[in-house]
Short mmCIF file of C-alpha atoms in Angstrom, two decimals:
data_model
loop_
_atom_site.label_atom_id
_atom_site.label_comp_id
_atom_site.label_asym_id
_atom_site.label_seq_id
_atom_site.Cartn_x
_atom_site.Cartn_y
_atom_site.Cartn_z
CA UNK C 26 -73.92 13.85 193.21
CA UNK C 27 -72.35 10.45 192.49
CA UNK C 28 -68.87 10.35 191.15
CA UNK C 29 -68.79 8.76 187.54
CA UNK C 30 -64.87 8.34 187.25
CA UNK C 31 -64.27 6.60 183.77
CA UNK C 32 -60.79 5.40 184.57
CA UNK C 33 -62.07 3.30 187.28
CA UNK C 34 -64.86 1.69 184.75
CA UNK C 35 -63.44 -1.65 184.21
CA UNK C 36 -64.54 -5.27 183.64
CA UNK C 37 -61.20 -6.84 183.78
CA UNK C 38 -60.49 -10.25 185.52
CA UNK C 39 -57.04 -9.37 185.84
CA UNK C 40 -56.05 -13.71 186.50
CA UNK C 41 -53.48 -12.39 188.76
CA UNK C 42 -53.23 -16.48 190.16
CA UNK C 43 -52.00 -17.06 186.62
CA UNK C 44 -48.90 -15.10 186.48
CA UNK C 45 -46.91 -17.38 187.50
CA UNK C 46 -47.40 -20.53 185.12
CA UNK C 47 -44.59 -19.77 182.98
CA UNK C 48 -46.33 -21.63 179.86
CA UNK C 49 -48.85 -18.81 180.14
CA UNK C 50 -47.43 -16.22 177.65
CA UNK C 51 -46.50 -19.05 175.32
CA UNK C 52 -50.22 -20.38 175.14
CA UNK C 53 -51.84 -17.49 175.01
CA UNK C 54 -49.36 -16.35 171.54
CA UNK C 55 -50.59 -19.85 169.95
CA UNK C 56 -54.18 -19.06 170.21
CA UNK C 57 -55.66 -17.18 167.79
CA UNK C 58 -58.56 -16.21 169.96
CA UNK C 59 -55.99 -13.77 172.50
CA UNK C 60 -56.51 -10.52 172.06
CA UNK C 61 -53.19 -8.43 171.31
CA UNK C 62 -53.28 -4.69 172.60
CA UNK C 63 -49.90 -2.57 170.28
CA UNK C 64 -48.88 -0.61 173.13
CA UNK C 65 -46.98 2.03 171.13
CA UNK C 66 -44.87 3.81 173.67
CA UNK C 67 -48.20 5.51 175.49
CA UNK C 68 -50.25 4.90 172.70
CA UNK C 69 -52.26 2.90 171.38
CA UNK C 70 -54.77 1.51 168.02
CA UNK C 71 -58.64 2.55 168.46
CA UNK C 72 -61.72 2.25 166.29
CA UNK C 73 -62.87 5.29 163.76
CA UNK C 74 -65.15 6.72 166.36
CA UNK C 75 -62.53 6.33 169.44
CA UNK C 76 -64.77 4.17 171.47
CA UNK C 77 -63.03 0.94 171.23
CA UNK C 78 -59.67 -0.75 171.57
CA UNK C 79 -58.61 -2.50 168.52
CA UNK C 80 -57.46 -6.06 169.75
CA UNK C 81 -55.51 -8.16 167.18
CA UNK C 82 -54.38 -11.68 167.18
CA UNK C 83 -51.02 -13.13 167.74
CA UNK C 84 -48.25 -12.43 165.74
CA UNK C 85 -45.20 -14.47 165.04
CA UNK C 86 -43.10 -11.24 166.12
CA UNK C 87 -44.53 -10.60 169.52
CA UNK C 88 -42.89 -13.95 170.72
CA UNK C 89 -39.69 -11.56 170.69
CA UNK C 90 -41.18 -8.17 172.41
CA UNK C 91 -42.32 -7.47 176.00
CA UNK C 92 -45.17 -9.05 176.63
CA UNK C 93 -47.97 -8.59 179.44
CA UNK C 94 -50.91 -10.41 180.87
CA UNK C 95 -53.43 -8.16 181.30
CA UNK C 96 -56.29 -10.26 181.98
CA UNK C 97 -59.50 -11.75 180.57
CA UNK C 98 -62.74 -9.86 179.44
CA UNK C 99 -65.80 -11.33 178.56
CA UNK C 100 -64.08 -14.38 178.53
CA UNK C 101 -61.47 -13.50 175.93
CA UNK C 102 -57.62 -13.58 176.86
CA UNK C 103 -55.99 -10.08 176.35
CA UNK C 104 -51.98 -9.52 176.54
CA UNK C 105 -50.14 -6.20 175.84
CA UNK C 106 -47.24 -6.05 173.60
CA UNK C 107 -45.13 -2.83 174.26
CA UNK C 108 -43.46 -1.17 171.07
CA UNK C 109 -41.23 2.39 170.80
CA UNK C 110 -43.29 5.01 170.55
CA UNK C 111 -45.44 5.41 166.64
CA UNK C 112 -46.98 8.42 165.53
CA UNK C 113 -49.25 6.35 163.22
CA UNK C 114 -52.67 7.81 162.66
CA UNK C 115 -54.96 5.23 163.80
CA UNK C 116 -52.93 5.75 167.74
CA UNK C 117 -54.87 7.90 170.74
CA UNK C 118 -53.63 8.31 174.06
CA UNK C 119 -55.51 7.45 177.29
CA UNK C 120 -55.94 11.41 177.93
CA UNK C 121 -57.84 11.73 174.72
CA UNK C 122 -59.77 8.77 174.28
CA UNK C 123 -60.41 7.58 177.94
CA UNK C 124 -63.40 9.25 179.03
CA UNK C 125 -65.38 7.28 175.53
CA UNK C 126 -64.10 3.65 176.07
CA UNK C 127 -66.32 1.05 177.55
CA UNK C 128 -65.76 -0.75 180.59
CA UNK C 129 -64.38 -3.78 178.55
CA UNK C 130 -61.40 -1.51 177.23
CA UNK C 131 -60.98 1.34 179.68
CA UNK C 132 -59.68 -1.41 182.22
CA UNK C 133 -57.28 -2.91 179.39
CA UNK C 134 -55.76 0.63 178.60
CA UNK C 135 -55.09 2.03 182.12
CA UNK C 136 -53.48 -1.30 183.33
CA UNK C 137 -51.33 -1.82 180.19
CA UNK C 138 -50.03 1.86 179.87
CA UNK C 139 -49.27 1.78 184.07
CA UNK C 140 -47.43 -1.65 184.18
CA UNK C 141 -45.42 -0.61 180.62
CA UNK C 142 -44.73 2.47 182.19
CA UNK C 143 -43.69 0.30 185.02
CA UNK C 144 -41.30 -1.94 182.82
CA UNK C 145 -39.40 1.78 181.21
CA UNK C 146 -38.54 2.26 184.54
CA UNK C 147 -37.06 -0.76 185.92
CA UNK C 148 -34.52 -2.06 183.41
CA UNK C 149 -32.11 -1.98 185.82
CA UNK C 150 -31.53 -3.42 189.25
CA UNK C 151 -31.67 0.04 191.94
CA UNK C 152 -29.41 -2.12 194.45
CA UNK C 153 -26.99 -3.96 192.36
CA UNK C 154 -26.86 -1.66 188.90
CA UNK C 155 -27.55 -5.40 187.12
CA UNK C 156 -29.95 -5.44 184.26
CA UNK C 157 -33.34 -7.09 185.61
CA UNK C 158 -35.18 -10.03 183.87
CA UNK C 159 -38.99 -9.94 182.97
CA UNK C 160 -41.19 -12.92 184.85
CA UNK C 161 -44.35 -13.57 186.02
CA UNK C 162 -45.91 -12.60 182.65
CA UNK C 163 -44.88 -9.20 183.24
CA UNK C 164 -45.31 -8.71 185.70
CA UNK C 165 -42.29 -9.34 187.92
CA UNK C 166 -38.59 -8.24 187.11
CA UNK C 167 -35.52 -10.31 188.63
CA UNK C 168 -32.51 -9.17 189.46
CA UNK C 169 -30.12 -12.13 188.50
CA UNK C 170 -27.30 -10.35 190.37
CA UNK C 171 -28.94 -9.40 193.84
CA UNK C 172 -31.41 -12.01 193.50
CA UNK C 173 -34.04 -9.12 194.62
CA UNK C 174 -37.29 -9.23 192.81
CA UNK C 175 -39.29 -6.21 191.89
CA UNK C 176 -42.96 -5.88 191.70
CA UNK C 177 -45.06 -2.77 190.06
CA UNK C 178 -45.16 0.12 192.29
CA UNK C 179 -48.02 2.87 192.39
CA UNK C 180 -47.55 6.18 194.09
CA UNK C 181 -50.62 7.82 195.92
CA UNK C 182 -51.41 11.44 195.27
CA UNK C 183 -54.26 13.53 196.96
CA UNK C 184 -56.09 16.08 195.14
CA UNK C 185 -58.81 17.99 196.85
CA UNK C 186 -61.22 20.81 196.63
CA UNK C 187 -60.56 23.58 199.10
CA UNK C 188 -63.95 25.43 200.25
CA UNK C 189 -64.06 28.37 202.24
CA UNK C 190 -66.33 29.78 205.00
CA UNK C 191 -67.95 31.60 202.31
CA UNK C 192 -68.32 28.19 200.38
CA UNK C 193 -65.93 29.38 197.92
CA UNK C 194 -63.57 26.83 195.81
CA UNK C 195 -59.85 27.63 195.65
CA UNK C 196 -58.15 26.81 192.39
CA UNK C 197 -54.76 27.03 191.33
CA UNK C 198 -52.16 27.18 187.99
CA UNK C 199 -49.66 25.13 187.94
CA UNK C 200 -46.34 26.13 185.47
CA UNK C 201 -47.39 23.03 183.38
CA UNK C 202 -51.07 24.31 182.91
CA UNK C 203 -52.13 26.12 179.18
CA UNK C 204 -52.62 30.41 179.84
CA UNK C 205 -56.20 30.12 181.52
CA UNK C 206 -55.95 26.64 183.07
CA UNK C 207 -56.68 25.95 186.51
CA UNK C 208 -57.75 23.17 188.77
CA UNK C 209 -57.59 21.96 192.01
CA UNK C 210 -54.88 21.13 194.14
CA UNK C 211 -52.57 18.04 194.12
CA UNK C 212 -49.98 16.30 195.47
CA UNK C 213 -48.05 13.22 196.25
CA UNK C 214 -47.99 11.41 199.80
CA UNK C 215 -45.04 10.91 201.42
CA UNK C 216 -43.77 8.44 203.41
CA UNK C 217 -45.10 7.85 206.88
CA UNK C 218 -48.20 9.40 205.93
CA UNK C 219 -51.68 9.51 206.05
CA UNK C 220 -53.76 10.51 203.31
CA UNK C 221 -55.40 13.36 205.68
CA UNK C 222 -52.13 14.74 206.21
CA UNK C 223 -51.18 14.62 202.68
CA UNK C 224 -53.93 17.02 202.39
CA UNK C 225 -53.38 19.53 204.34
CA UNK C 226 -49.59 19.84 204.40
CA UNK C 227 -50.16 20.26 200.74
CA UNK C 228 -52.42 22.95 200.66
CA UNK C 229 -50.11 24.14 203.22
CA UNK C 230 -47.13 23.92 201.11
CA UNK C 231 -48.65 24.97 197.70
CA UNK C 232 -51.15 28.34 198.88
CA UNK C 233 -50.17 28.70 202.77
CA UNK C 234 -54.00 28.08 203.41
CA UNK C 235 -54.80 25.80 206.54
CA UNK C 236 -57.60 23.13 206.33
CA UNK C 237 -59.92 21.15 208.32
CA UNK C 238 -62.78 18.67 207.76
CA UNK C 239 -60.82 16.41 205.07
CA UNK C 240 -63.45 14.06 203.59
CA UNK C 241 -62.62 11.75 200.92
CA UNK C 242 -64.80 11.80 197.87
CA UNK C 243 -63.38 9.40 195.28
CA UNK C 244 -61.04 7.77 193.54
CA UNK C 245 -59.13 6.44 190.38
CA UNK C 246 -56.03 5.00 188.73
CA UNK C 247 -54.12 7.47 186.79
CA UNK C 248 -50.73 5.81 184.90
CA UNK C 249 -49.21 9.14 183.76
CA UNK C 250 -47.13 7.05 185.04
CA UNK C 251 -48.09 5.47 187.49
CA UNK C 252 -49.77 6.79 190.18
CA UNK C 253 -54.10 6.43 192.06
CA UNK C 254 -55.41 9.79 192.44
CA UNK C 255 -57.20 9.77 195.93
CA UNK C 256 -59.91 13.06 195.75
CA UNK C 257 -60.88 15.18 198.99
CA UNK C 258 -62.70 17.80 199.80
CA UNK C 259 -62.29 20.13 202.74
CA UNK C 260 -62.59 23.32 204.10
CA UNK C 261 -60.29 26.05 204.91
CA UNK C 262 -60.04 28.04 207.99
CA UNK C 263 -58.16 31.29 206.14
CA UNK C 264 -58.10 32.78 203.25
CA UNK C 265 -55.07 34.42 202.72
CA UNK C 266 -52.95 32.70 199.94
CA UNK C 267 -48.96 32.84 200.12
CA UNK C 268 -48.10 31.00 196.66
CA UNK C 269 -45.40 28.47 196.42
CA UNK C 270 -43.58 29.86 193.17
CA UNK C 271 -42.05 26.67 192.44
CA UNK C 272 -45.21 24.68 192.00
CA UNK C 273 -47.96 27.51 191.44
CA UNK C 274 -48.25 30.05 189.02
CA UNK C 275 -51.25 31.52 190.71
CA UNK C 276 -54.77 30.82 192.43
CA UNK C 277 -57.81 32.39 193.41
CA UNK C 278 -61.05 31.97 195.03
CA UNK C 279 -64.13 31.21 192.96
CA UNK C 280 -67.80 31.69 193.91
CA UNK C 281 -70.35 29.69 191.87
CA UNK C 282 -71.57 32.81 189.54
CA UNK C 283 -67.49 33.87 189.06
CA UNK C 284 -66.42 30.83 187.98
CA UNK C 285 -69.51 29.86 185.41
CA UNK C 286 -69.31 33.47 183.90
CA UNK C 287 -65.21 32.81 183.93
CA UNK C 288 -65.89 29.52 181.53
CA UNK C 289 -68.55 30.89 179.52
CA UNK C 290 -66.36 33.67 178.42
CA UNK C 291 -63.13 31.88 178.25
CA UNK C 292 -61.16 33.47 180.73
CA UNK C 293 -60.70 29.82 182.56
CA UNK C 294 -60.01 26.53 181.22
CA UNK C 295 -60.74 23.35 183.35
CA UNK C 296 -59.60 20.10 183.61
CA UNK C 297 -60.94 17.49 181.28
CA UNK C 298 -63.74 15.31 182.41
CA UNK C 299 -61.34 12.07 182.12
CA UNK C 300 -60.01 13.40 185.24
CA UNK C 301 -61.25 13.07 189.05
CA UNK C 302 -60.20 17.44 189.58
CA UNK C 303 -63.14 18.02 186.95
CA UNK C 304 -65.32 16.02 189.64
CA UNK C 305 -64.05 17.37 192.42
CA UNK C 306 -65.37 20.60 190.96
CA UNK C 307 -68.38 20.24 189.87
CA UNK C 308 -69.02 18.38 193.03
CA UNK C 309 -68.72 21.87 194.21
CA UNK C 310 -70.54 23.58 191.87
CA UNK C 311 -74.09 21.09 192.21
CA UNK C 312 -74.25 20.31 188.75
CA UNK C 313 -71.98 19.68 185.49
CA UNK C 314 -70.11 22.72 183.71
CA UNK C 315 -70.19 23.34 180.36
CA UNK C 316 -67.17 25.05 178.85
CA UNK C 317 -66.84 26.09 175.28
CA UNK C 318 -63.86 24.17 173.14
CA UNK C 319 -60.25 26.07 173.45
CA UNK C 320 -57.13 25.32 173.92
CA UNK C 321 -55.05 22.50 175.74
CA UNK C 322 -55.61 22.35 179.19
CA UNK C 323 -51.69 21.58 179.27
CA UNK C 324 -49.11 23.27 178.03
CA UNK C 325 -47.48 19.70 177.35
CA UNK C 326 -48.17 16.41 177.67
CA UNK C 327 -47.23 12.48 177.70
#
C-alpha cells in the first residue's frame, strides 16, 4: 500500500537561484502575468468548489507588504503577499482544503503558509534583540545590528505506528484532541539525534512502551508552523502502557475488527486524511477506513 500524502503533491520550481537578484520582487509586481497568493494570516482565497487557489495579479499596494517568492508553476511566476489575519468568506485553511488542491496549488499553499509562519517568528534578532530586515525575496532576514543572517528553519517530528506481537496498533489522545479522537504517536527530534531514536524515546516517554524494528514509511511537510512530519512504523516488545499525563490523555490497543466497529459506531474519531497519522493507520489496517462525519478531530486549531 503506497503512501498518497497530498501535502507532498507539488509541481513547484521553487527558482531558489533567483532569490538573490534584488530586482526580482520589483519585476515580478510590474507584470501582470505574476500570480499573487493573499496570505491572510493562515488563510487563504480558494475557488467555489475548494479545489483551487485563487491567484490574482499585482496590486499597487503589495509594493508596501511582505512579499515572497514562491516559485514558478507551469511557467507562471507566483509570489505570496502576507496580510493580518481575515475572516472573509471566500478564505480556507490548509487543514480544510489541502487534501482537494492539485499539485499546481498544494505546493504554493504549504510553502507560503511555512515561510510566513517563518517571517511571524523572526522579527527580531535572537542574539542582538535588533529588529531584522527582509532579503532574498523573503526569504532571508538580516540583522543590521549583529550582522547575523537568518534563514527559514524546519523542525523534524516522528510519528509512527506502534504494532504489537499480536499485530495490534497502539493509539493515543492527546489533551488537544476532540472527546473520541485518537491517533498515533508523535513527537519532535531533538538535538543530537537520530530519527530512530526519536522514535523510540518517544514512545518511551509518551506510553512507557519499548520498541524495536523502526522502519520509515513516509513523509511530508506540515507548516502548522513549521515543521516535516517523518512517519514510522515499528513494533513493540511490551504491552503495558504507563501514560505520560502531560502529553496523553489516554491510549489503547486496537485490533483490526475493534477499531472498524469503534469508527462505524462513533466511539473513535481519526485523523483527517490530509495528514500522514491517517496513513500510518490504514497502512496498518490493509485498506482505507471509512468513518462517518462528526465532530472536529481537534478541540482547537490554527
Amino acid at each position: 500500500m503506497a503512501f498518497d500524502l497530498s501535502l507532498s503533491h507539488t509541481t513547484l520550481d521553487r527558482g531558489s537561484e533567483l532569490r538573490r537578484d534584488p530586482d526580482l520582487l520589483p519585476r515580478l509586481l510590474a507584470d501582470p502575468m505574476t500570480g499573487v497568493l493573499e496570505l491572510h494570516g493562515d488563510r487563504f482565497p480558494v475557488s467555489d468548489d475548494g479545489k483551487t487557489l485563487v491567484l490574482r495579479p499585482p496590486a499597487p499596494a503589495d509594493a508596501g507588504e511582505l512579499l515572497i517568492y514562491l516559485g514558478e508553476v507551469a511557467g507562471r511566476a507566483v509570489i505570496c503577499v502576507a496580510l493580518p489575519r481575515d475572516d472573509r468568506d471566500d478564505l480556507s485553511g490548509l487543514r480544510h482544503v489541502g487534501a482537494s488542491l492539485g499539485p499546481d496549488d498544494v505546493g504554493i499553499a504549504v510553502t507560503a503558509i511555512g515561510i510566513a509562519n517563518w517571517h511571524a517568528a523572526q522579527g527580531f534578532c535572537p542574539f542582538s534583540g535588533h529588529a531584522t530586515e527582509v532579503a532574498e525575496a523573503g526569504w532571508l532576514r538580516h540583522c543590521p545590528g549583529c550582522g547575523r543572517d537568518h534563514y527559514p528553519r524546519t523542525d523534524p517530528a516522528v510519528i509512527m505506528s506502534v504494532i504489537d506481537a499480536d499485530d495490534r496498533i497502539l493509539l493515543g489522545r492527546g489533551h488537544n484532541f476532540a472527546g473520541k479522537g485518537m491517533s498515533v504517536l508523535a513527537g519532535f527530534v531533538e538535538p543530537g539525534e537520530s530519527l530512530e531514536a526519536a522514535v523510540a524515546r518517544e514512545v518511551m516517554e509518551e506510553v512507557g512502551v519499548p520498541v524495536t524494528d523502526v522502519q520509515f514509511l513516509g513523509d511530508q511537510p506540515w507548516p502548522f508552523p513549521a515543521s516535516l512530519m517523518v512517519g514510522f512504523t515499528c513494533r513493540a516488545t511490551a504491552t503495558k502502557l504507563t501514560l505520560d499525563p502531560v502529553e496523553i490523555a489516554d491510549a489503547r490497543w486496537f485490533s483490526r475488527t475493534e477499531l472498524a466497529d469503534a469508527v462505524a459506531d462513533g466511539q473513535l474519531r481519526l485523523s483527517p486524511r490530509l495528514s500522514i497519522a491517517r496513513h500510518l493507520i490504514e497502512h496498518w489496517y490493509g485498506g482505507a477506513i471509512d468513518q462517518p462525519a462528526g465532530e472536529p478531530f481537534l478541540r482547537s486549531s490554527r
